[in-house]
Short mmCIF file of C-alpha atoms in Angstrom, two decimals:
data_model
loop_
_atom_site.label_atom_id
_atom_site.label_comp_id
_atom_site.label_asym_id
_atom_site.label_seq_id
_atom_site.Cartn_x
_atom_site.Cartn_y
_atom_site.Cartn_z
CA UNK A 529 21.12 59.85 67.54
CA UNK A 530 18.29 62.27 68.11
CA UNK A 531 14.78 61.66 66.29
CA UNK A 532 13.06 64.12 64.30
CA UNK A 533 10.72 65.77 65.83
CA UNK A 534 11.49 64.05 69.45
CA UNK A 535 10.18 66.30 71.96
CA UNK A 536 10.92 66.52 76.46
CA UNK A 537 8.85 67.73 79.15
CA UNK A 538 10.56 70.04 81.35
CA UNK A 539 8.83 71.43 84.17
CA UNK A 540 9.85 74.80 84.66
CA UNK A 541 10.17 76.07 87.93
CA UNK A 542 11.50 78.75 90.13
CA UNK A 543 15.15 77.59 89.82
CA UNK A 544 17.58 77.46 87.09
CA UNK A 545 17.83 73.80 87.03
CA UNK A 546 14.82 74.29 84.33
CA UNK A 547 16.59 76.76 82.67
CA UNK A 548 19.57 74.41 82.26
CA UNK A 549 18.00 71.26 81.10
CA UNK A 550 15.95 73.18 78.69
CA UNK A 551 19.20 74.65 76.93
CA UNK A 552 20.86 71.61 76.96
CA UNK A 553 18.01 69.81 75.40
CA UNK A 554 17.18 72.55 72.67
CA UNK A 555 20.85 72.64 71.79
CA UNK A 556 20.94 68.64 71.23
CA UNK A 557 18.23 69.10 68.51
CA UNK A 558 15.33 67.67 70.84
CA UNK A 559 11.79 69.90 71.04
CA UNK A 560 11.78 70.86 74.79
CA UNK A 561 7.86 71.34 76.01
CA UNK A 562 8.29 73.59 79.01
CA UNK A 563 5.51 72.93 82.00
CA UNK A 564 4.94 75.71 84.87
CA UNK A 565 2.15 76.75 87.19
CA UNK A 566 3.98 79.79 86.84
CA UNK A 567 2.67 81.85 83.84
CA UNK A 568 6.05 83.54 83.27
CA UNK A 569 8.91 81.23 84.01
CA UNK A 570 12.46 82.07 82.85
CA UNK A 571 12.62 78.92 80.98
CA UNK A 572 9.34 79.75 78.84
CA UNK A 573 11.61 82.99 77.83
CA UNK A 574 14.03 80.76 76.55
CA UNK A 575 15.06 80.12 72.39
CA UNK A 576 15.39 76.70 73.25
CA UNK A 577 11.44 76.59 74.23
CA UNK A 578 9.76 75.27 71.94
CA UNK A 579 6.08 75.16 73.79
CA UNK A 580 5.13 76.26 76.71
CA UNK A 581 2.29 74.90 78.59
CA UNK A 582 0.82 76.17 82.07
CA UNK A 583 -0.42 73.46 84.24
CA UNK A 584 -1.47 73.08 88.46
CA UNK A 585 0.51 73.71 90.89
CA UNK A 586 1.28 70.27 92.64
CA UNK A 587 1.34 72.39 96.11
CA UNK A 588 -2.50 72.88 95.63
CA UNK A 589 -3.24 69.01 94.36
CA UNK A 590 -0.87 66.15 93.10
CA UNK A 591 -3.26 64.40 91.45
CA UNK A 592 -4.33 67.42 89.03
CA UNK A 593 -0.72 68.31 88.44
CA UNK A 594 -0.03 64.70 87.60
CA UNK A 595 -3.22 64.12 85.59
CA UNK A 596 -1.88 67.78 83.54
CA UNK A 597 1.55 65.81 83.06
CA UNK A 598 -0.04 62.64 81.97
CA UNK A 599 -2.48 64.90 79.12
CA UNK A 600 0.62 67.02 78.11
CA UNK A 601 2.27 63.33 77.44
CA UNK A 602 -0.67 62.01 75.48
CA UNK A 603 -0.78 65.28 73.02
CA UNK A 604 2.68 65.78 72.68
CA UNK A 605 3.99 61.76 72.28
CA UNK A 606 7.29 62.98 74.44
CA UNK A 607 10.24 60.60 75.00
CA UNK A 608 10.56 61.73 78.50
CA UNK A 609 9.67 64.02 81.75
CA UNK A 610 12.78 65.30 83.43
CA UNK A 611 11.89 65.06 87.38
CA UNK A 612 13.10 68.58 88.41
CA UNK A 613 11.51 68.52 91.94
CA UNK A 614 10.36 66.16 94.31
CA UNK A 615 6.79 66.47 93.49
CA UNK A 616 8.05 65.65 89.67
CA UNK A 617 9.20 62.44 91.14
CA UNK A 618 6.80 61.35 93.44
CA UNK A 619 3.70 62.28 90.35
CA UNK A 620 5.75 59.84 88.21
CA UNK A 621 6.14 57.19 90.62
CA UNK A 622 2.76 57.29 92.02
CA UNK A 623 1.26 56.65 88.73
CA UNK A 624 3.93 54.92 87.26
CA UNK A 625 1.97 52.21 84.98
CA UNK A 626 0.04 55.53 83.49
CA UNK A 627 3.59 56.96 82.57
CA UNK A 628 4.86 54.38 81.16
CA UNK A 629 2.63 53.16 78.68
CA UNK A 630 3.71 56.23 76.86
CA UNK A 631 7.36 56.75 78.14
CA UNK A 632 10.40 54.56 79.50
CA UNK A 633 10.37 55.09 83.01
CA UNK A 634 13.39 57.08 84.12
CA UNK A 635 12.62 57.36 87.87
CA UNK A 636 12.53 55.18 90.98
CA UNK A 637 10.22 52.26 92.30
CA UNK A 638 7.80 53.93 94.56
CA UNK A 639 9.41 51.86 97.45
CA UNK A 640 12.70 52.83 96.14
CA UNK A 641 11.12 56.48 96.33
CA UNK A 642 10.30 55.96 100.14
CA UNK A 643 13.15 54.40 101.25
CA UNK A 644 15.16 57.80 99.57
CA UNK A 645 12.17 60.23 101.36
CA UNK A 646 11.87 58.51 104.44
CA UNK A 647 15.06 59.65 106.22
CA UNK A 648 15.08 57.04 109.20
CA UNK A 649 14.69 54.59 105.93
CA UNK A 650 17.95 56.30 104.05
CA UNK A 651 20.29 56.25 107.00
CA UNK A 652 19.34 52.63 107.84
CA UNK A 653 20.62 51.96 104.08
CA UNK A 654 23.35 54.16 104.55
CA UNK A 655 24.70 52.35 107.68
CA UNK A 656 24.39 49.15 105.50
CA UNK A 657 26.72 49.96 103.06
CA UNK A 658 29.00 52.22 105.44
CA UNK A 659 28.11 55.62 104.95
CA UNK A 660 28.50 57.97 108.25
CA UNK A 661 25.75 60.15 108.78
CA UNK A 662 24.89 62.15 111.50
CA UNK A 663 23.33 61.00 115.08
CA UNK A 664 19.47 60.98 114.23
CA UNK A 665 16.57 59.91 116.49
CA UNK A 666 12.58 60.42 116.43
CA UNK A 667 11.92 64.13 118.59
CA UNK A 668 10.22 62.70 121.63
CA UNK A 669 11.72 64.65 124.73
CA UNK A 670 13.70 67.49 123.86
CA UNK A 671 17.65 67.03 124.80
CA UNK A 672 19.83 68.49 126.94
CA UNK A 673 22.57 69.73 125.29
CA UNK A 674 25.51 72.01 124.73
CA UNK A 675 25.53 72.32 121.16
CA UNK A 676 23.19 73.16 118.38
CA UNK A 677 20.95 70.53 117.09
CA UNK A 678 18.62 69.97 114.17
CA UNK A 679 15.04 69.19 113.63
CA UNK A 680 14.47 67.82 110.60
CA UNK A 681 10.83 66.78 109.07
CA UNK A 682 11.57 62.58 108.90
CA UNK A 683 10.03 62.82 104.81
CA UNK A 684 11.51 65.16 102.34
CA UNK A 685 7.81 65.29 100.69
CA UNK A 686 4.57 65.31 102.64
CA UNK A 687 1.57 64.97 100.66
CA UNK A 688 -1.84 65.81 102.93
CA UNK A 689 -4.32 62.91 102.01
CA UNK A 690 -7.03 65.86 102.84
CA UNK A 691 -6.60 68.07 100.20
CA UNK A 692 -4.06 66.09 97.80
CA UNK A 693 -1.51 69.01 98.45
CA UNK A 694 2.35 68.71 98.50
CA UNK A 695 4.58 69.98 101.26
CA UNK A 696 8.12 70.72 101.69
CA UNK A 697 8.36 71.19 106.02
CA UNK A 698 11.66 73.17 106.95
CA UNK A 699 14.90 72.24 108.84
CA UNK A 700 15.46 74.00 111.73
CA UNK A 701 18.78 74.69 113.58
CA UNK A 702 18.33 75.27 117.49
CA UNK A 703 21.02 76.92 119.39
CA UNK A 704 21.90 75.49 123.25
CA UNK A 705 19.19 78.09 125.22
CA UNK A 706 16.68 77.29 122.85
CA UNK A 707 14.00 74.98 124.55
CA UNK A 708 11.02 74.58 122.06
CA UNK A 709 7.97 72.57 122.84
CA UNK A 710 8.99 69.12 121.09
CA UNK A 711 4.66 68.74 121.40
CA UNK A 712 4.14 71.89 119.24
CA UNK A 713 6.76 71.00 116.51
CA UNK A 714 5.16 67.91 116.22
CA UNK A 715 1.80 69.19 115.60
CA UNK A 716 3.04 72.10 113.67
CA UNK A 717 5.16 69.72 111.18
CA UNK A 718 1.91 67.37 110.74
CA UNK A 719 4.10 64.29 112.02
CA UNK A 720 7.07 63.09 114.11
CA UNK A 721 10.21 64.67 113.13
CA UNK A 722 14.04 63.94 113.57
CA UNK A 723 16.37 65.20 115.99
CA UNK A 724 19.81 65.60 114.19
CA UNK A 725 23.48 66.08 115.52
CA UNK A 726 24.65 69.98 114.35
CA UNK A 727 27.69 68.80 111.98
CA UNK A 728 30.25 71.71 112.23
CA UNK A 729 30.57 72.33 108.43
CA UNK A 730 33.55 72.05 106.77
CA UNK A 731 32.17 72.35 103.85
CA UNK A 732 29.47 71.01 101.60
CA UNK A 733 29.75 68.59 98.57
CA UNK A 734 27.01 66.97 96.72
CA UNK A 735 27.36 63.96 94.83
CA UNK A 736 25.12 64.13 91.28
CA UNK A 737 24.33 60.46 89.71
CA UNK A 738 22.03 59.38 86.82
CA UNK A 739 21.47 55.45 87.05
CA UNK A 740 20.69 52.93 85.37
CA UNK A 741 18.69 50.22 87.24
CA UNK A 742 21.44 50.10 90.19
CA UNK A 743 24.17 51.50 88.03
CA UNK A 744 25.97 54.55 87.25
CA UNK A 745 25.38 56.47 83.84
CA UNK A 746 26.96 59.62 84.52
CA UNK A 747 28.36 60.97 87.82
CA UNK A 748 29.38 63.92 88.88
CA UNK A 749 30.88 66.37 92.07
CA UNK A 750 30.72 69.74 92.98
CA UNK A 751 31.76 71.89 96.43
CA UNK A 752 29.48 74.73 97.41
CA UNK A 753 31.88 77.83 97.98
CA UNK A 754 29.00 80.02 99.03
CA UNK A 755 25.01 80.06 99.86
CA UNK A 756 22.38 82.07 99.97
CA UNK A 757 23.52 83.43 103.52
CA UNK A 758 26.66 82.42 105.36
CA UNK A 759 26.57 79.44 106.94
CA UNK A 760 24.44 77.54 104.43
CA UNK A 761 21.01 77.41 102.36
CA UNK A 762 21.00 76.82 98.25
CA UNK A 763 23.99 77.53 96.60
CA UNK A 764 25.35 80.59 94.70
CA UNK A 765 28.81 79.57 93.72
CA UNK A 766 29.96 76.06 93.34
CA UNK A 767 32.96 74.23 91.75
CA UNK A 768 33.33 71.03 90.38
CA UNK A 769 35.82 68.75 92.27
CA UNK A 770 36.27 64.81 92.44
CA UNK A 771 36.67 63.16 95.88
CA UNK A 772 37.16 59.34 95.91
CA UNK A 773 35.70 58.82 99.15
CA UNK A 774 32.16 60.80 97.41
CA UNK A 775 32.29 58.36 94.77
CA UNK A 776 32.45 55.59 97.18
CA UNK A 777 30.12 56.61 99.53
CA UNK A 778 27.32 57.98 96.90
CA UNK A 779 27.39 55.56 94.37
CA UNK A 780 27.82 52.71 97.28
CA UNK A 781 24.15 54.23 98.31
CA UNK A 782 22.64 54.15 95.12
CA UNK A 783 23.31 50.96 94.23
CA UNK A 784 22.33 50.04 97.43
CA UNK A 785 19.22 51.69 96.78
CA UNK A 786 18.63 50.23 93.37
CA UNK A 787 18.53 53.66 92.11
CA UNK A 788 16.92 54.48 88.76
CA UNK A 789 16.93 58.11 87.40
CA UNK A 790 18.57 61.16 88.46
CA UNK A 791 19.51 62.35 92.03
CA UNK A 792 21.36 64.38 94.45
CA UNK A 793 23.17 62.93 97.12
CA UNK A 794 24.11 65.61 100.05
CA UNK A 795 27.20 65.85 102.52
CA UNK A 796 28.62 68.03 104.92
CA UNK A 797 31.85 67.50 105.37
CA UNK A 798 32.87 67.46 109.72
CA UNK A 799 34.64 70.68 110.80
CA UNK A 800 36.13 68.36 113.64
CA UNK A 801 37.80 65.52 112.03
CA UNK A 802 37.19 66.24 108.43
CA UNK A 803 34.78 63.25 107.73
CA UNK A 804 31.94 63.57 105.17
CA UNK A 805 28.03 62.94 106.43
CA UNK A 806 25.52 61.97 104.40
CA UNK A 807 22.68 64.51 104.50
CA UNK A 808 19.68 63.43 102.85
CA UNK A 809 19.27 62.59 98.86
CA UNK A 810 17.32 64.48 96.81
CA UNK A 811 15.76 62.27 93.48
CA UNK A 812 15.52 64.73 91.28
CA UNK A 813 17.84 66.95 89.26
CA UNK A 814 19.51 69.74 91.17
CA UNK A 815 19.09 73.39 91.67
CA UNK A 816 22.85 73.76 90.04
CA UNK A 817 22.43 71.95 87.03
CA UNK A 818 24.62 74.26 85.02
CA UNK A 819 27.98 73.56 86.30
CA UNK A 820 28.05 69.69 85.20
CA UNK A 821 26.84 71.05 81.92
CA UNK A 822 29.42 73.35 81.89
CA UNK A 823 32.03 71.16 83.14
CA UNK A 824 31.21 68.47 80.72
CA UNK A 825 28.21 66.26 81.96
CA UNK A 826 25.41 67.00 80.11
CA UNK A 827 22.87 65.20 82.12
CA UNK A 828 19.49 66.39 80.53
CA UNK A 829 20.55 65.31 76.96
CA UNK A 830 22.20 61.18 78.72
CA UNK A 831 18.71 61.63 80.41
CA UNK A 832 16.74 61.83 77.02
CA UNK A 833 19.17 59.32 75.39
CA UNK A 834 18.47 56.75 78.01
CA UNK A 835 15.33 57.36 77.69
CA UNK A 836 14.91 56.33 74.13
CA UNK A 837 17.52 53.87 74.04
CA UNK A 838 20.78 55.07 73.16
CA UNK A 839 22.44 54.60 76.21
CA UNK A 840 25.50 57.26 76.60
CA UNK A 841 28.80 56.05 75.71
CA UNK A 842 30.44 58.08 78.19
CA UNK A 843 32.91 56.98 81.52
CA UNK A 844 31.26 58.00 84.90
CA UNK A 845 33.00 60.82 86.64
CA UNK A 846 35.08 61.76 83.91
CA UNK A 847 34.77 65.83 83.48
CA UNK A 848 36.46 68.47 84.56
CA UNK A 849 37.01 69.86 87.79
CA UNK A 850 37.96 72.98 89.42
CA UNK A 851 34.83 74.79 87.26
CA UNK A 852 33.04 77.55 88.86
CA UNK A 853 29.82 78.40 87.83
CA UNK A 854 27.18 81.71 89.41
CA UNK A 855 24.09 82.27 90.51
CA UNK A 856 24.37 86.26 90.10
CA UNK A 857 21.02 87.29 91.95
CA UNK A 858 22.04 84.63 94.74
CA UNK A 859 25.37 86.57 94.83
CA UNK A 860 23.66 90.17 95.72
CA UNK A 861 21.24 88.21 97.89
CA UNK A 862 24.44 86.32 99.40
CA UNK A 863 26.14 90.10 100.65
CA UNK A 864 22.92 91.55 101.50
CA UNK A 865 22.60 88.77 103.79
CA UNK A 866 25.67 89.33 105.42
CA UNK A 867 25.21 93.50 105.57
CA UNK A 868 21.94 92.19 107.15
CA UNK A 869 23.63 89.60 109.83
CA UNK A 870 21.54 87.01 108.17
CA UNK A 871 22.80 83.35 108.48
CA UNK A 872 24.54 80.98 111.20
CA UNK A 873 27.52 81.78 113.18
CA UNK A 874 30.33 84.41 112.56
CA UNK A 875 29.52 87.26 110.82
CA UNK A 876 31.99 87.47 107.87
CA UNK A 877 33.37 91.04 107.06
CA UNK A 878 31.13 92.66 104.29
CA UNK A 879 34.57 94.04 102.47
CA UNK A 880 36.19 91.18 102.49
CA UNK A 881 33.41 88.91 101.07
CA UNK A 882 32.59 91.75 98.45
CA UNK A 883 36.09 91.27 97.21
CA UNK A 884 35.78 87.46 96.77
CA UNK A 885 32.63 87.81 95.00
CA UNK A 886 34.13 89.99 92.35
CA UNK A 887 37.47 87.83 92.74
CA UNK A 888 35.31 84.12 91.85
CA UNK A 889 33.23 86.18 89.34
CA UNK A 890 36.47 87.42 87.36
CA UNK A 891 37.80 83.58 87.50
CA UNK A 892 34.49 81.71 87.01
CA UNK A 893 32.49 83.42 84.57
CA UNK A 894 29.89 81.14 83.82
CA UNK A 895 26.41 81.82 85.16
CA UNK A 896 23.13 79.94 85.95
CA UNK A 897 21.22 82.36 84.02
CA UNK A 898 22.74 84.49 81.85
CA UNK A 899 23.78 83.18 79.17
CA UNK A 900 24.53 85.75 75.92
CA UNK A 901 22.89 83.30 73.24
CA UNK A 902 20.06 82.86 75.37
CA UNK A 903 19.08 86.03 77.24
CA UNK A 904 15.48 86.67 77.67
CA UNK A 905 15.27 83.97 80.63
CA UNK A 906 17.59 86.64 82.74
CA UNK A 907 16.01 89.43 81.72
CA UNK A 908 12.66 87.29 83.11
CA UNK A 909 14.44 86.48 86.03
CA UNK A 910 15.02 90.05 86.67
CA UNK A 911 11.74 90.94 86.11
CA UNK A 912 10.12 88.01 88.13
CA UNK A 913 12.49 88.88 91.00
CA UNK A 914 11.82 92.60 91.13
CA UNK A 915 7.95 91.77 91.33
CA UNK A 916 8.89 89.62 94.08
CA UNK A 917 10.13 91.94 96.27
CA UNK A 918 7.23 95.11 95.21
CA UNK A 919 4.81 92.28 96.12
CA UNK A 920 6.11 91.66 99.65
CA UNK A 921 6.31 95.40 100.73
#
């Protein structure tokens, strides 16, 4: 049962993930109190915003942005802080006694944090409970070898002790002629990274979880159809789908893991023999929030009820599947990228994708953004996006 006057902090940032857990939350009669670095989100656009409050960005120091958190908590007597990114997480867990003398916590241990972050720490967990993932060592010498590989930073979050700044390194794909300087990488990255088998992809599937101390709450599945360019990078169009073998292998993990909160748990599916990989996880909600929404797993509002102590009384993975939901200004970004010749391996024919844009949008029209009860936070969007691009010429 909702409280009057309960209230969530939402941090709003550049994705719609925001957007999402702020409709969801306004809609189930909680007070949503929307944080950004960003003056102008989307989500502070939104009806369902009921305050909007600009704090630091935890890219220029942690400790301010979680210090801003921890004063927004204290003047608004919230119920709970939705973790929309990994900083979100790690400000939590870091100062997790200060948190939760105000709040239930609704995140992970901070060792339960680093053993999720740490990559060599995930797979060693993974091959515990009999997940395949792909070949992964430390980059020392770099390999000789006749497909592509992956370098991948070895944390998912780096946080320079110098300056108190968080950093997201990039994944790099390196064709067969490609000979980089494994010394250089190194350096540039700020620590040893991974080198990573190329899976072919055969697709890509996340698996989307909020536990309970080890246990599942509400679970969910979706397949990415397409990304920002062929060949992969954040979604644009993604349906819901349930996969036994998903279920097994994620929520095998998780419990493994101990797992408290929300998180994302990424696969790539093997081109060669149809086998799933785990990824990485991600503990934090997800960029596509919408789509469980939409398909019947409303994970900000089990999120806030959890949080206060009505725990859902709802069956994990039960929803329904073969949803589609859109991420329009990915979509024009997706076929400019492939006018362009942006993205990995075959170009695919700029009529034919066209088509099947149109094609998913006429079958699946339900949107990240636009929303008609709700439309100032697309019309923001819009805005935010076209500033974007005057800024960079």
């Amino acid at each position: 049962m909702t409280r009057a006057r309960d209230s969530v902090i939402v941090p709003a940032i550049g994705v719609p993930s925001s957007l999402a857990a702020v409709r969801s939350l306004g809609r189930a009669g909680v007070d949503v109190i929307a944080v950004s670095s960003d003056p102008n989100p989307p989500s502070f656009a939104s009806t369902y915003c009921t305050r909007s409050v600009v704090v630091p960005s935890p890219s220029m120091s942690l400790s301010a942005y979680s210090d801003a958190l921890l004063e927004v908590l204290e003047k608004t007597g919230s119920r709970a802080i939705l973790p929309m990114r990994e900083a979100d997480v790690y400000a939590l867990a870091r100062s997790s006694a200060a948190f939760a003398e105000h709040i239930t916590p609704m995140w992970p241990s901070p060792e339960t944090l680093r053993n999720a972050q740490d990559r060599s720490q995930l797979f060693e967990a993974a091959d515990a409970v009999g997940v395949p993932r792909p070949e992964t060592k430390p980059l020392t010498d770099w390999p000789d070898h006749e497909r592509p590989v992956v370098v991948k930073p070895r944390y998912t979050i780096l946080v320079d002790e110098s300056d108190d700044r968080a950093r997201y390194p990039g994944v790099r794909v390196y064709e067969p002629e490609e000979r980089p300087n494994p010394d250089a990488i190194v350096e540039e990255m700020g620590h040893r990274p991974l080198l990573q088998e190329f899976i072919p992809n055969g697709g890509e599937f996340g698996y989307f979880a909020l536990f309970d101390r080890g246990e599942p709450v509400a679970t969910f599945q979706h397949e990415r159809i397409r990304s920002h360019a062929y060949g992969g990078g954040a979604s644009v169009y993604r349906r819901s789908v349930h996969v036994p073998t998903l279920d097994r292998y994620g929520a095998g993990l998780l419990s493994e893991l101990r797992w408290h909160g929300p998180a994302m748990v990424e696969f790539r599916r093997d081109a060669r023999d149809g086998s799933f990989r785990l990824m990485e996880i991600n503990p934090r909600y997800w960029g596509s929030l919408a789509l469980p929404i939409h398909a019947g797993v409303d994970f900000p509002r089990y999120h806030y009820q959890l949080a206060v102590g009505d725990v859902p009384s709802i069956e994990p993975g039960v929803y329904d599947t073969d949803v589609g939901c859109h991420k329009l200004r990915g979509e024009l970004l997706y076929l400019y990228n492939v006018y362009r010749g942006v993205g990995n391996g075959p170009r695919p024919s700029l009529g034919g994708e066209c088509a099947s844009v149109l094609r998913s949008l006429y079958r699946d029209p339900r949107f990240d953004y636009l929303d008609l009860e709700d439309l100032r936070p697309f019309f923001a969007d819009l805005r935010n996006t076209v500033g974007q691009i005057s800024a960079e010429r």
